[in-house]
Amino acid sequence: MATTNKNNFGVRQALNNKGVNNSRIGYSNGYVTVDGKNFLKPGSVANGSAMSTQQNFNSAWQGMSPTKPVSVPTVAKASPMVQAANNVRNNMTTSTFTPPTPRLEQTLNSLSGLANTQAAKLPEFKYDPDSDPAYQAALREAQANLATAQRNTNAGLRATGQGKSSYSETLANQLANRSMESIANTTLPQMMQQAYGRFIDKANYDQSAAQQQAQQLANLYGLQYQQDVTKPMAEAQLTGNYMPAEARQAINDILTFKNQAETKGTTAQQRADLSAQADNRRKILESLGINSAAYGANVNANNAAQNASTGFRTLQGQQQDLQRKESNLNAANVVSQMTGRAVTPQDDWQGLNRQANNPNTPLTLQAQQQQFNNSLAARQQEFNEGQQSWENQFNQAKFDEDVRQFGLNYAIDQQRTAIQQDGNTIDWLKYGDSLNGTTAKYSGASVNQVIDGIRQQYADPTTKKIPTDEKTQELIYQQVVAMNLPDGQDDQAMLMSGLSRDTIKKLDQKYGIASGN
């Protein structure tokens, strides 16, 4: 089968340009098929690629579907990552942007198409002597030899006086018949065998070329897989971040376009073209779920390079983040417990000490409680010291008054009586503590001190007696209760201040206080 140099139009590439995906293109029984239907019989098949003339392709394309054009899929078949990103994108926007087919898939489609071509059986061998130059040359040579032989025979006959006769014609016909029989029985089979040999040689050559091309595609696929899959996965295991190869390439392209656009001497039209290409790459990033704002048209090349995305956090990376947060939280809790400052977790643990040393860092609840207790203890100490000072001044004033009114001996006897009463009170308290198994000691005012304070506050200056009206007795009751004397001593102070047991019981009921023994 002759091949003309007009068959230089690649059928598969032309179908791709028309929007027909490789998965829809096949080869069967000598025809290029689309969706399983015969589309075009190629003029030749070179290196596994069907070739034809552009005119034949255009005619086949127009006759393929006169009323309904071939539909172009909205989203080309892509990797699972791209498909997942497309699903998210389609749920959020009505953009008709179609992400480009990843190069791994393009290589695999080419390899698959080549395999389909090789799987097709060889076309039937047909021999046409009229179109075989070698046969025609042999035929012309045989005819020339026949003419020469006839001329020589005629010349020999004329020399013997026979000339043109029935014998000479018969002899000429016999020469012609023998020559044609030789061509039919010898030359034609030889030419046919030679043509079949060339047919087989071409088929073997095409198969060998296709195998070489398949091996090259397989090697290319392996390199691309190493670059686009194996390497990113290895980086993801080390860093916890995964960057799809399509996204990495798109980012590199954007940075290249920005650097070119910012180069001195770039024209406005060139910048517009570069911006359009960068917009296409930004759409790719968005389709993959990566925010392209960091690479926007308003961001220069330097800032865009600094904003380079690290991709997606893997499950292992997320687990590492969680472990790091837990470690930071535990470290912050330890520093907080040691220092009493509510420090904030951070990656730099040395900064925790800087936070704790900052006086503006708030206290922890435990530290605030301790601070409150310390403050309360300090105020209690100040109160006790002030009370003791008041008691000392009161006792001194009472002693001086007793000396003035009743003499020194009476004043000394009063002091002895007070000391004895305080001693008895302490003994009773110790005895009660031993019965209750308690060890806490009361360190407040004594009964005599409470009584002396009440007398000084409520006693009539003239009669030296405490009024017994209901209002005064209730005030005395409230004051004694506020002193928080040990059980039994509060009743003693009230009785010595003029309150009866009935009055005390009545006021206990009024204020919800259980009566002591």
Coordinates of C-alpha atoms in Angstrom, one line a residue:
M1 CA 0.0 0.0 0.0
A2 CA 1.6 3.3 -1.1
T3 CA 1.9 6.1 1.4
T4 CA 1.9 9.7 0.1
N5 CA 3.5 12.5 1.9
K6 CA 0.2 14.3 2.2
N7 CA -0.7 11.9 5.1
N8 CA 1.0 14.1 7.7
F9 CA -2.0 15.1 9.8
G10 CA -2.2 13.4 13.2
V11 CA -5.7 12.1 13.8
R12 CA -5.5 11.7 17.6
Q13 CA -4.1 15.1 18.2
A14 CA -6.7 16.7 15.9
L15 CA -9.5 14.9 17.9
N16 CA -8.0 16.1 21.1
N17 CA -8.0 19.7 19.8
K18 CA -11.7 19.2 19.0
G19 CA -12.4 18.3 22.6
V20 CA -12.5 14.5 22.3
N21 CA -10.7 12.9 25.3
N22 CA -8.2 10.1 24.7
S23 CA -10.5 7.7 26.6
R24 CA -13.0 8.0 23.7
I25 CA -10.5 7.3 20.9
G26 CA -9.7 3.8 19.7
Y27 CA -8.4 1.8 16.7
S28 CA -10.2 -1.2 15.3
N29 CA -10.1 -3.1 12.0
G30 CA -8.0 -0.4 10.3
Y31 CA -10.3 2.5 11.4
V32 CA -9.8 5.2 14.1
T33 CA -12.9 5.0 16.3
V34 CA -14.7 7.6 18.5
D35 CA -17.0 6.2 21.2
G36 CA -16.6 2.8 19.5
K37 CA -17.8 3.9 16.1
N38 CA -15.7 4.1 12.9
F39 CA -14.6 7.6 12.4
L40 CA -11.8 7.6 9.8
K41 CA -9.6 5.1 7.9
P42 CA -6.1 6.6 8.2
G43 CA -3.9 6.9 5.2
S44 CA -1.0 5.4 7.2
V45 CA 0.1 4.4 10.7
A46 CA 3.5 5.7 11.6
N47 CA 5.1 4.9 15.0
G48 CA 1.7 3.9 16.4
S49 CA 0.1 7.1 15.3
A50 CA -2.7 7.2 12.7
M51 CA -2.0 9.8 10.0
S52 CA -4.3 11.3 7.4
T53 CA -4.8 14.4 5.3
Q54 CA -6.5 17.4 6.9
Q55 CA -9.1 17.4 4.1
N56 CA -10.1 13.8 4.9
F57 CA -10.2 14.6 8.6
N58 CA -12.4 17.6 8.1
S59 CA -14.8 15.6 6.0
A60 CA -14.9 12.8 8.6
W61 CA -15.5 15.3 11.4
Q62 CA -18.3 17.0 9.5
G63 CA -19.9 13.7 8.7
M64 CA -19.6 12.4 12.3
S65 CA -22.6 14.2 13.8
P66 CA -24.2 16.7 11.4
T67 CA -27.0 17.8 13.8
K68 CA -25.3 17.5 17.2
P69 CA -21.7 18.5 17.9
V70 CA -19.4 16.4 20.0
S71 CA -19.9 17.5 23.6
V72 CA -16.9 18.7 25.5
P73 CA -16.8 17.4 29.1
T74 CA -16.9 20.2 31.7
V75 CA -14.2 18.6 33.8
A76 CA -11.5 16.4 32.3
K77 CA -10.7 13.1 33.9
A78 CA -8.3 14.0 36.7
S79 CA -6.6 12.5 39.7
P80 CA -8.6 11.9 42.9
M81 CA -7.2 15.0 44.5
V82 CA -8.3 17.1 41.6
Q83 CA -11.7 15.5 41.5
A84 CA -12.2 16.1 45.2
A85 CA -11.2 19.7 44.8
N86 CA -13.6 20.0 41.8
N87 CA -16.5 18.6 43.9
V88 CA -15.9 21.3 46.6
R89 CA -15.5 24.0 43.9
N90 CA -18.7 23.0 42.1
N91 CA -20.7 23.2 45.4
M92 CA -19.5 26.7 46.0
T93 CA -19.3 28.4 42.6
T94 CA -20.6 28.1 39.1
S95 CA -17.2 28.6 37.5
T96 CA -16.8 26.7 34.3
F97 CA -13.0 26.5 34.6
T98 CA -11.7 23.1 33.5
P99 CA -8.4 22.0 35.3
P100 CA -5.8 20.7 32.9
T101 CA -5.2 16.9 32.8
P102 CA -2.3 16.0 35.0
R103 CA 0.8 15.0 33.1
L104 CA 0.8 11.6 34.7
E105 CA -2.6 10.9 33.3
Q106 CA -1.6 12.3 29.9
T107 CA 1.3 10.0 29.7
L108 CA -0.8 7.1 30.8
N109 CA -3.4 7.9 28.2
S110 CA -0.8 8.0 25.5
L111 CA 0.6 4.7 26.7
S112 CA -2.9 3.2 26.7
G113 CA -3.7 4.5 23.2
L114 CA -0.4 3.0 21.9
A115 CA -1.3 -0.3 23.5
N116 CA -4.7 -0.3 21.9
T117 CA -3.1 0.4 18.5
Q118 CA -0.7 -2.5 18.9
A119 CA -3.5 -4.8 20.0
A120 CA -5.2 -4.3 16.6
K121 CA -4.5 -7.1 14.1
L122 CA -2.6 -6.4 10.9
P123 CA -4.7 -5.5 7.9
E124 CA -5.1 -8.1 5.2
F125 CA -2.3 -8.2 2.7
K126 CA -3.4 -7.3 -0.8
Y127 CA -1.2 -7.2 -3.9
D128 CA -1.9 -5.0 -6.9
P129 CA 0.6 -5.6 -9.7
D130 CA -0.5 -2.5 -11.5
S131 CA 0.6 -0.3 -8.6
D132 CA 3.8 -2.2 -7.9
P133 CA 6.7 -0.3 -9.4
A134 CA 9.0 -3.4 -9.2
Y135 CA 6.5 -5.5 -11.1
Q136 CA 5.9 -2.8 -13.7
A137 CA 9.7 -2.4 -14.2
A138 CA 10.1 -6.2 -14.7
L139 CA 7.1 -6.2 -17.1
R140 CA 8.6 -3.4 -19.1
E141 CA 12.0 -5.2 -19.2
A142 CA 10.3 -8.4 -20.3
Q143 CA 8.4 -6.6 -23.0
A144 CA 11.6 -4.9 -24.2
N145 CA 13.4 -8.3 -24.3
L146 CA 10.5 -9.8 -26.2
A147 CA 10.6 -7.1 -28.8
T148 CA 14.3 -7.6 -29.2
A149 CA 13.9 -11.3 -29.6
Q150 CA 11.1 -10.9 -32.1
R151 CA 13.3 -8.5 -34.2
N152 CA 16.2 -10.9 -34.1
T153 CA 14.0 -13.8 -35.1
N154 CA 12.4 -11.8 -38.0
A155 CA 15.9 -10.8 -39.1
G156 CA 17.0 -14.4 -39.2
L157 CA 13.9 -15.5 -41.1
R158 CA 14.4 -12.8 -43.7
A159 CA 18.0 -13.9 -44.1
T160 CA 16.8 -17.4 -45.1
G161 CA 14.2 -16.0 -47.4
Q162 CA 11.2 -16.6 -45.3
G163 CA 10.4 -12.9 -44.5
K164 CA 7.0 -12.1 -43.1
S165 CA 5.0 -15.3 -43.2
S166 CA 2.6 -17.3 -41.1
Y167 CA 5.6 -19.1 -39.7
S168 CA 7.2 -15.9 -38.6
E169 CA 3.9 -14.8 -37.0
T170 CA 3.5 -18.1 -35.2
L171 CA 7.1 -17.9 -34.0
A172 CA 6.6 -14.4 -32.7
N173 CA 3.4 -15.4 -30.9
Q174 CA 5.2 -18.3 -29.3
L175 CA 8.0 -16.0 -28.1
A176 CA 5.3 -13.6 -26.7
N177 CA 3.4 -16.4 -25.0
R178 CA 6.6 -17.8 -23.4
S179 CA 7.6 -14.4 -22.2
M180 CA 4.2 -13.7 -20.6
E181 CA 4.1 -17.2 -19.1
S182 CA 7.5 -16.5 -17.6
I183 CA 6.3 -13.2 -16.1
A184 CA 3.1 -14.8 -14.8
N185 CA 4.7 -17.9 -13.4
T186 CA 8.1 -16.6 -12.2
T187 CA 8.2 -12.8 -12.1
L188 CA 4.8 -12.1 -10.6
P189 CA 5.2 -14.5 -7.7
Q190 CA 8.6 -13.1 -7.0
M191 CA 7.3 -9.6 -7.0
M192 CA 4.4 -10.6 -4.8
Q193 CA 6.7 -12.3 -2.4
Q194 CA 8.9 -9.2 -2.3
A195 CA 5.9 -7.0 -1.7
Y196 CA 4.7 -9.3 1.1
G197 CA 8.2 -9.1 2.6
R198 CA 8.1 -5.4 2.5
F199 CA 4.7 -5.5 4.1
I200 CA 5.9 -7.7 6.9
D201 CA 9.1 -5.6 7.3
K202 CA 7.0 -2.5 7.7
A203 CA 4.7 -4.1 10.2
N204 CA 7.7 -5.3 12.2
Y205 CA 9.3 -1.9 12.0
D206 CA 6.1 -0.2 13.1
Q207 CA 5.8 -2.7 16.0
S208 CA 9.4 -2.2 17.0
A209 CA 9.0 1.5 16.9
A210 CA 5.8 1.3 18.9
Q211 CA 7.5 -0.9 21.5
Q212 CA 10.4 1.6 21.7
Q213 CA 7.9 4.5 22.1
A214 CA 6.0 2.5 24.7
Q215 CA 9.2 1.9 26.6
Q216 CA 10.0 5.6 26.4
L217 CA 6.5 6.4 27.7
A218 CA 6.9 3.9 30.5
N219 CA 10.2 5.4 31.5
L220 CA 8.7 8.9 31.3
Y221 CA 5.8 7.7 33.5
G222 CA 8.2 6.3 36.0
L223 CA 10.1 9.6 36.2
Q224 CA 6.9 11.6 36.4
Y225 CA 5.5 9.3 39.1
Q226 CA 8.7 9.7 41.1
Q227 CA 8.5 13.5 40.8
D228 CA 4.8 14.0 41.2
V229 CA 3.9 11.2 43.7
T230 CA 6.8 9.5 45.4
K231 CA 8.8 12.6 46.2
P232 CA 5.8 14.6 47.6
M233 CA 4.7 11.6 49.7
A234 CA 8.2 11.3 51.1
E235 CA 8.3 15.0 51.9
A236 CA 4.8 14.6 53.5
Q237 CA 6.1 11.9 55.8
L238 CA 9.0 14.1 56.9
T239 CA 7.2 17.4 57.2
G240 CA 3.6 16.5 57.6
N241 CA 2.7 18.7 54.6
Y242 CA 1.5 17.4 51.2
M243 CA 1.7 19.6 48.1
P244 CA 0.1 18.1 45.0
A245 CA 2.4 18.2 42.0
E246 CA -0.2 20.2 40.0
A247 CA -0.2 22.9 42.7
R248 CA 3.5 23.0 43.0
Q249 CA 3.9 23.4 39.2
A250 CA 1.1 26.1 39.1
I251 CA 2.9 28.1 41.9
N252 CA 6.3 27.8 40.1
D253 CA 4.6 29.0 36.9
I254 CA 3.0 32.0 38.6
L255 CA 6.3 33.0 40.2
T256 CA 8.0 32.8 36.8
F257 CA 5.3 34.9 35.1
K258 CA 5.6 37.5 37.9
N259 CA 9.4 37.7 37.5
Q260 CA 9.0 38.1 33.7
A261 CA 6.3 40.7 34.1
E262 CA 8.5 42.7 36.5
T263 CA 11.5 42.6 34.2
K264 CA 12.5 45.9 32.9
G265 CA 11.6 46.4 29.2
T266 CA 8.5 44.2 29.3
T267 CA 5.7 45.8 27.3
A268 CA 2.1 46.3 28.4
Q269 CA 0.8 43.6 26.0
Q270 CA 3.4 41.1 27.3
R271 CA 2.4 41.9 30.9
A272 CA -1.3 41.3 29.9
D273 CA -0.4 38.0 28.3
L274 CA 1.6 36.9 31.4
S275 CA -1.2 38.0 33.7
A276 CA -3.7 35.9 31.7
Q277 CA -1.5 32.9 32.1
A278 CA -1.1 33.6 35.8
D279 CA -4.9 33.8 36.2
N280 CA -5.1 30.3 34.7
R281 CA -2.6 29.0 37.2
R282 CA -4.5 30.7 40.0
K283 CA -7.7 28.9 38.9
I284 CA -5.8 25.6 39.1
L285 CA -4.8 26.4 42.7
E286 CA -8.4 27.2 43.6
S287 CA -9.6 24.0 42.0
L288 CA -7.2 22.1 44.2
G289 CA -8.5 23.8 47.4
I290 CA -5.5 26.2 47.8
N291 CA -6.2 29.9 48.4
S292 CA -4.6 31.8 45.6
A293 CA -4.8 35.2 47.3
A294 CA -1.1 35.0 48.3
Y295 CA -0.3 34.9 44.6
G296 CA -2.8 37.5 43.4
A297 CA -2.2 40.0 40.7
N298 CA -1.6 42.7 43.4
V299 CA 1.2 40.7 45.0
N300 CA 4.7 41.2 43.6
A301 CA 7.1 38.3 42.9
N302 CA 9.2 38.7 46.0
N303 CA 6.2 38.6 48.4
A304 CA 4.5 35.8 46.5
A305 CA 7.7 33.7 46.9
Q306 CA 7.7 34.4 50.6
N307 CA 4.0 33.4 50.8
A308 CA 4.7 30.0 49.1
S309 CA 2.1 27.5 50.4
T310 CA 3.2 24.4 52.3
G311 CA 0.1 22.5 51.1
F312 CA -2.2 20.4 53.2
R313 CA -1.5 19.0 56.6
T314 CA -1.5 15.2 56.5
L315 CA -3.1 13.0 59.2
Q316 CA 0.3 12.4 60.6
G317 CA 1.1 16.1 60.6
Q318 CA -2.2 16.9 62.3
Q319 CA -1.3 14.3 65.0
Q320 CA 2.1 15.9 65.4
D321 CA 0.4 19.3 65.8
L322 CA -1.9 17.9 68.5
Q323 CA 1.0 16.3 70.3
R324 CA 3.0 19.5 70.2
K325 CA 0.0 21.5 71.5
E326 CA -0.4 19.0 74.4
S327 CA 3.3 19.2 75.2
N328 CA 3.2 23.0 75.2
L329 CA 0.1 23.0 77.4
N330 CA 1.7 20.6 79.9
A331 CA 4.8 22.7 80.0
A332 CA 2.7 25.8 80.6
N333 CA 0.8 24.1 83.4
V334 CA 4.1 23.1 85.1
V335 CA 5.4 26.7 85.0
S336 CA 2.1 28.0 86.2
Q337 CA 2.0 25.7 89.2
M338 CA 5.6 26.6 90.0
T339 CA 5.3 30.3 89.6
G340 CA 1.6 31.0 90.2
R341 CA 1.4 32.9 87.0
A342 CA -1.2 32.0 84.3
V343 CA 1.3 31.7 81.4
T344 CA 0.1 31.0 77.8
P345 CA 1.3 27.8 76.0
Q346 CA 3.9 28.5 73.3
D347 CA 6.5 26.5 71.2
D348 CA 9.4 28.3 72.8
W349 CA 9.4 27.0 76.3
Q350 CA 12.0 29.6 77.4
G351 CA 9.4 32.2 76.7
L352 CA 7.2 30.6 79.5
N353 CA 9.7 31.8 82.1
R354 CA 9.7 35.3 80.5
Q355 CA 5.9 35.3 80.8
A356 CA 6.1 34.2 84.5
N357 CA 8.6 37.0 85.3
N358 CA 6.4 39.6 83.7
P359 CA 4.4 41.3 86.6
N360 CA 1.5 41.9 84.2
T361 CA 0.9 38.2 83.7
P362 CA -2.3 37.3 85.7
L363 CA -2.2 35.0 88.7
T364 CA -3.6 31.5 88.6
L365 CA -6.7 30.7 90.6
Q366 CA -4.6 28.9 93.2
A367 CA -2.2 31.8 93.4
Q368 CA -5.1 34.2 93.8
Q369 CA -6.5 32.1 96.6
Q370 CA -3.2 31.9 98.3
Q371 CA -2.8 35.7 97.9
F372 CA -6.3 36.2 99.4
N373 CA -5.4 33.8 102.3
N374 CA -2.1 35.7 102.9
S375 CA -3.9 39.0 102.9
L376 CA -6.6 37.7 105.2
A377 CA -4.0 36.3 107.6
A378 CA -2.1 39.7 107.5
R379 CA -5.3 41.5 108.3
Q380 CA -6.1 39.0 111.1
Q381 CA -2.7 39.6 112.5
E382 CA -3.1 43.3 112.3
F383 CA -6.5 43.0 114.0
N384 CA -5.1 40.7 116.7
E385 CA -2.2 43.1 117.4
G386 CA -4.6 46.0 117.4
Q387 CA -6.9 44.2 119.8
Q388 CA -4.1 43.2 122.0
S389 CA -2.9 46.8 122.1
W390 CA -6.4 47.9 123.0
E391 CA -6.7 45.2 125.7
N392 CA -3.4 46.3 127.1
Q393 CA -4.5 49.9 127.2
F394 CA -7.9 49.0 128.6
N395 CA -6.4 46.8 131.4
Q396 CA -4.0 49.6 132.2
A397 CA -6.8 52.2 132.3
K398 CA -9.0 49.8 134.4
F399 CA -6.1 49.2 136.8
D400 CA -5.4 52.9 137.1
E401 CA -9.1 53.6 137.7
D402 CA -9.3 50.8 140.3
V403 CA -6.3 52.2 142.0
R404 CA -7.8 55.7 141.9
Q405 CA -11.2 54.6 143.2
F406 CA -10.6 51.6 145.5
G407 CA -6.9 51.6 146.1
L408 CA -3.9 49.6 145.0
N409 CA -4.7 46.4 146.8
Y410 CA -8.2 46.2 145.2
A411 CA -6.7 46.8 141.8
I412 CA -4.2 44.0 142.2
D413 CA -6.9 41.6 143.5
Q414 CA -8.9 42.4 140.4
Q415 CA -6.0 41.6 138.2
R416 CA -5.4 38.3 140.0
T417 CA -9.0 37.3 139.6
A418 CA -9.0 38.1 135.9
I419 CA -5.8 36.0 135.4
Q420 CA -7.3 33.1 137.4
Q421 CA -10.5 33.3 135.2
D422 CA -8.4 33.3 132.0
G423 CA -6.5 30.3 133.3
N424 CA -9.7 28.4 134.1
T425 CA -11.0 29.2 130.6
I426 CA -7.9 27.9 129.0
D427 CA -8.1 24.7 131.1
W428 CA -11.7 24.1 130.1
L429 CA -10.8 24.7 126.5
K430 CA -7.9 22.2 126.7
Y431 CA -10.2 19.7 128.3
G432 CA -12.8 20.1 125.6
D433 CA -10.2 19.8 122.9
S434 CA -9.0 16.5 124.5
L435 CA -12.5 15.2 124.4
N436 CA -13.2 16.2 120.8
G437 CA -9.8 15.1 119.6
T438 CA -9.0 18.5 118.2
T439 CA -5.8 20.4 118.3
A440 CA -6.9 23.8 117.2
K441 CA -6.4 26.6 119.8
Y442 CA -8.5 29.7 120.1
S443 CA -6.4 32.8 120.0
G444 CA -9.0 35.6 120.2
A445 CA -10.2 37.8 123.0
S446 CA -10.8 36.3 126.5
V447 CA -14.2 36.3 128.2
N448 CA -13.1 39.0 130.6
Q449 CA -11.8 41.1 127.8
V450 CA -15.2 40.8 126.0
I451 CA -17.1 41.6 129.2
D452 CA -14.9 44.6 130.0
G453 CA -15.4 45.9 126.4
I454 CA -19.2 45.6 126.8
R455 CA -19.2 47.3 130.2
Q456 CA -17.1 50.2 128.8
Q457 CA -19.5 50.5 125.9
Y458 CA -22.9 50.0 127.5
A459 CA -22.5 50.6 131.3
D460 CA -24.2 53.6 132.7
P461 CA -21.4 56.0 133.8
T462 CA -23.2 56.8 137.1
T463 CA -24.5 53.4 138.2
K464 CA -21.8 51.4 136.5
K465 CA -24.6 48.9 135.5
I466 CA -25.4 47.6 132.0
P467 CA -29.0 48.4 130.9
T468 CA -31.4 45.5 130.7
D469 CA -33.7 46.7 128.1
E470 CA -34.5 44.4 125.2
K471 CA -32.7 46.5 122.5
T472 CA -29.5 46.8 124.5
Q473 CA -29.4 43.1 125.3
E474 CA -29.9 42.2 121.7
L475 CA -27.0 44.5 120.7
I476 CA -24.8 42.8 123.4
Y477 CA -25.9 39.4 122.0
Q478 CA -24.9 40.4 118.5
Q479 CA -21.5 41.7 119.6
V480 CA -20.7 38.6 121.7
V481 CA -21.6 36.3 118.8
A482 CA -19.5 38.4 116.4
M483 CA -16.4 37.8 118.7
N484 CA -16.7 34.1 117.8
L485 CA -15.8 32.8 121.3
P486 CA -15.4 29.1 121.9
D487 CA -18.6 27.1 122.7
G488 CA -19.7 27.9 126.3
Q489 CA -17.7 31.1 126.6
D490 CA -20.2 33.1 124.5
D491 CA -23.0 32.1 126.9
Q492 CA -20.7 32.9 129.9
A493 CA -20.0 36.4 128.5
M494 CA -23.7 37.1 127.8
L495 CA -24.7 35.9 131.3
M496 CA -22.1 38.1 132.9
S497 CA -23.3 41.0 130.7
G498 CA -26.8 40.8 132.2
L499 CA -28.6 38.5 129.7
S500 CA -30.8 35.7 131.1
R501 CA -30.7 32.1 129.8
D502 CA -34.2 32.6 128.4
T503 CA -33.2 35.7 126.6
I504 CA -30.1 34.0 125.1
K505 CA -32.3 31.0 124.0
K506 CA -34.8 33.3 122.5
L507 CA -32.2 35.2 120.5
D508 CA -30.5 31.9 119.4
Q509 CA -33.8 30.9 117.9
K510 CA -34.3 34.3 116.3
Y511 CA -30.8 34.2 114.6
G512 CA -30.8 30.4 114.0
I513 CA -27.9 29.6 116.3
A514 CA -27.7 26.4 118.2
S515 CA -27.4 26.9 122.0
G516 CA -24.2 25.8 123.6
N517 CA -24.0 23.4 126.6

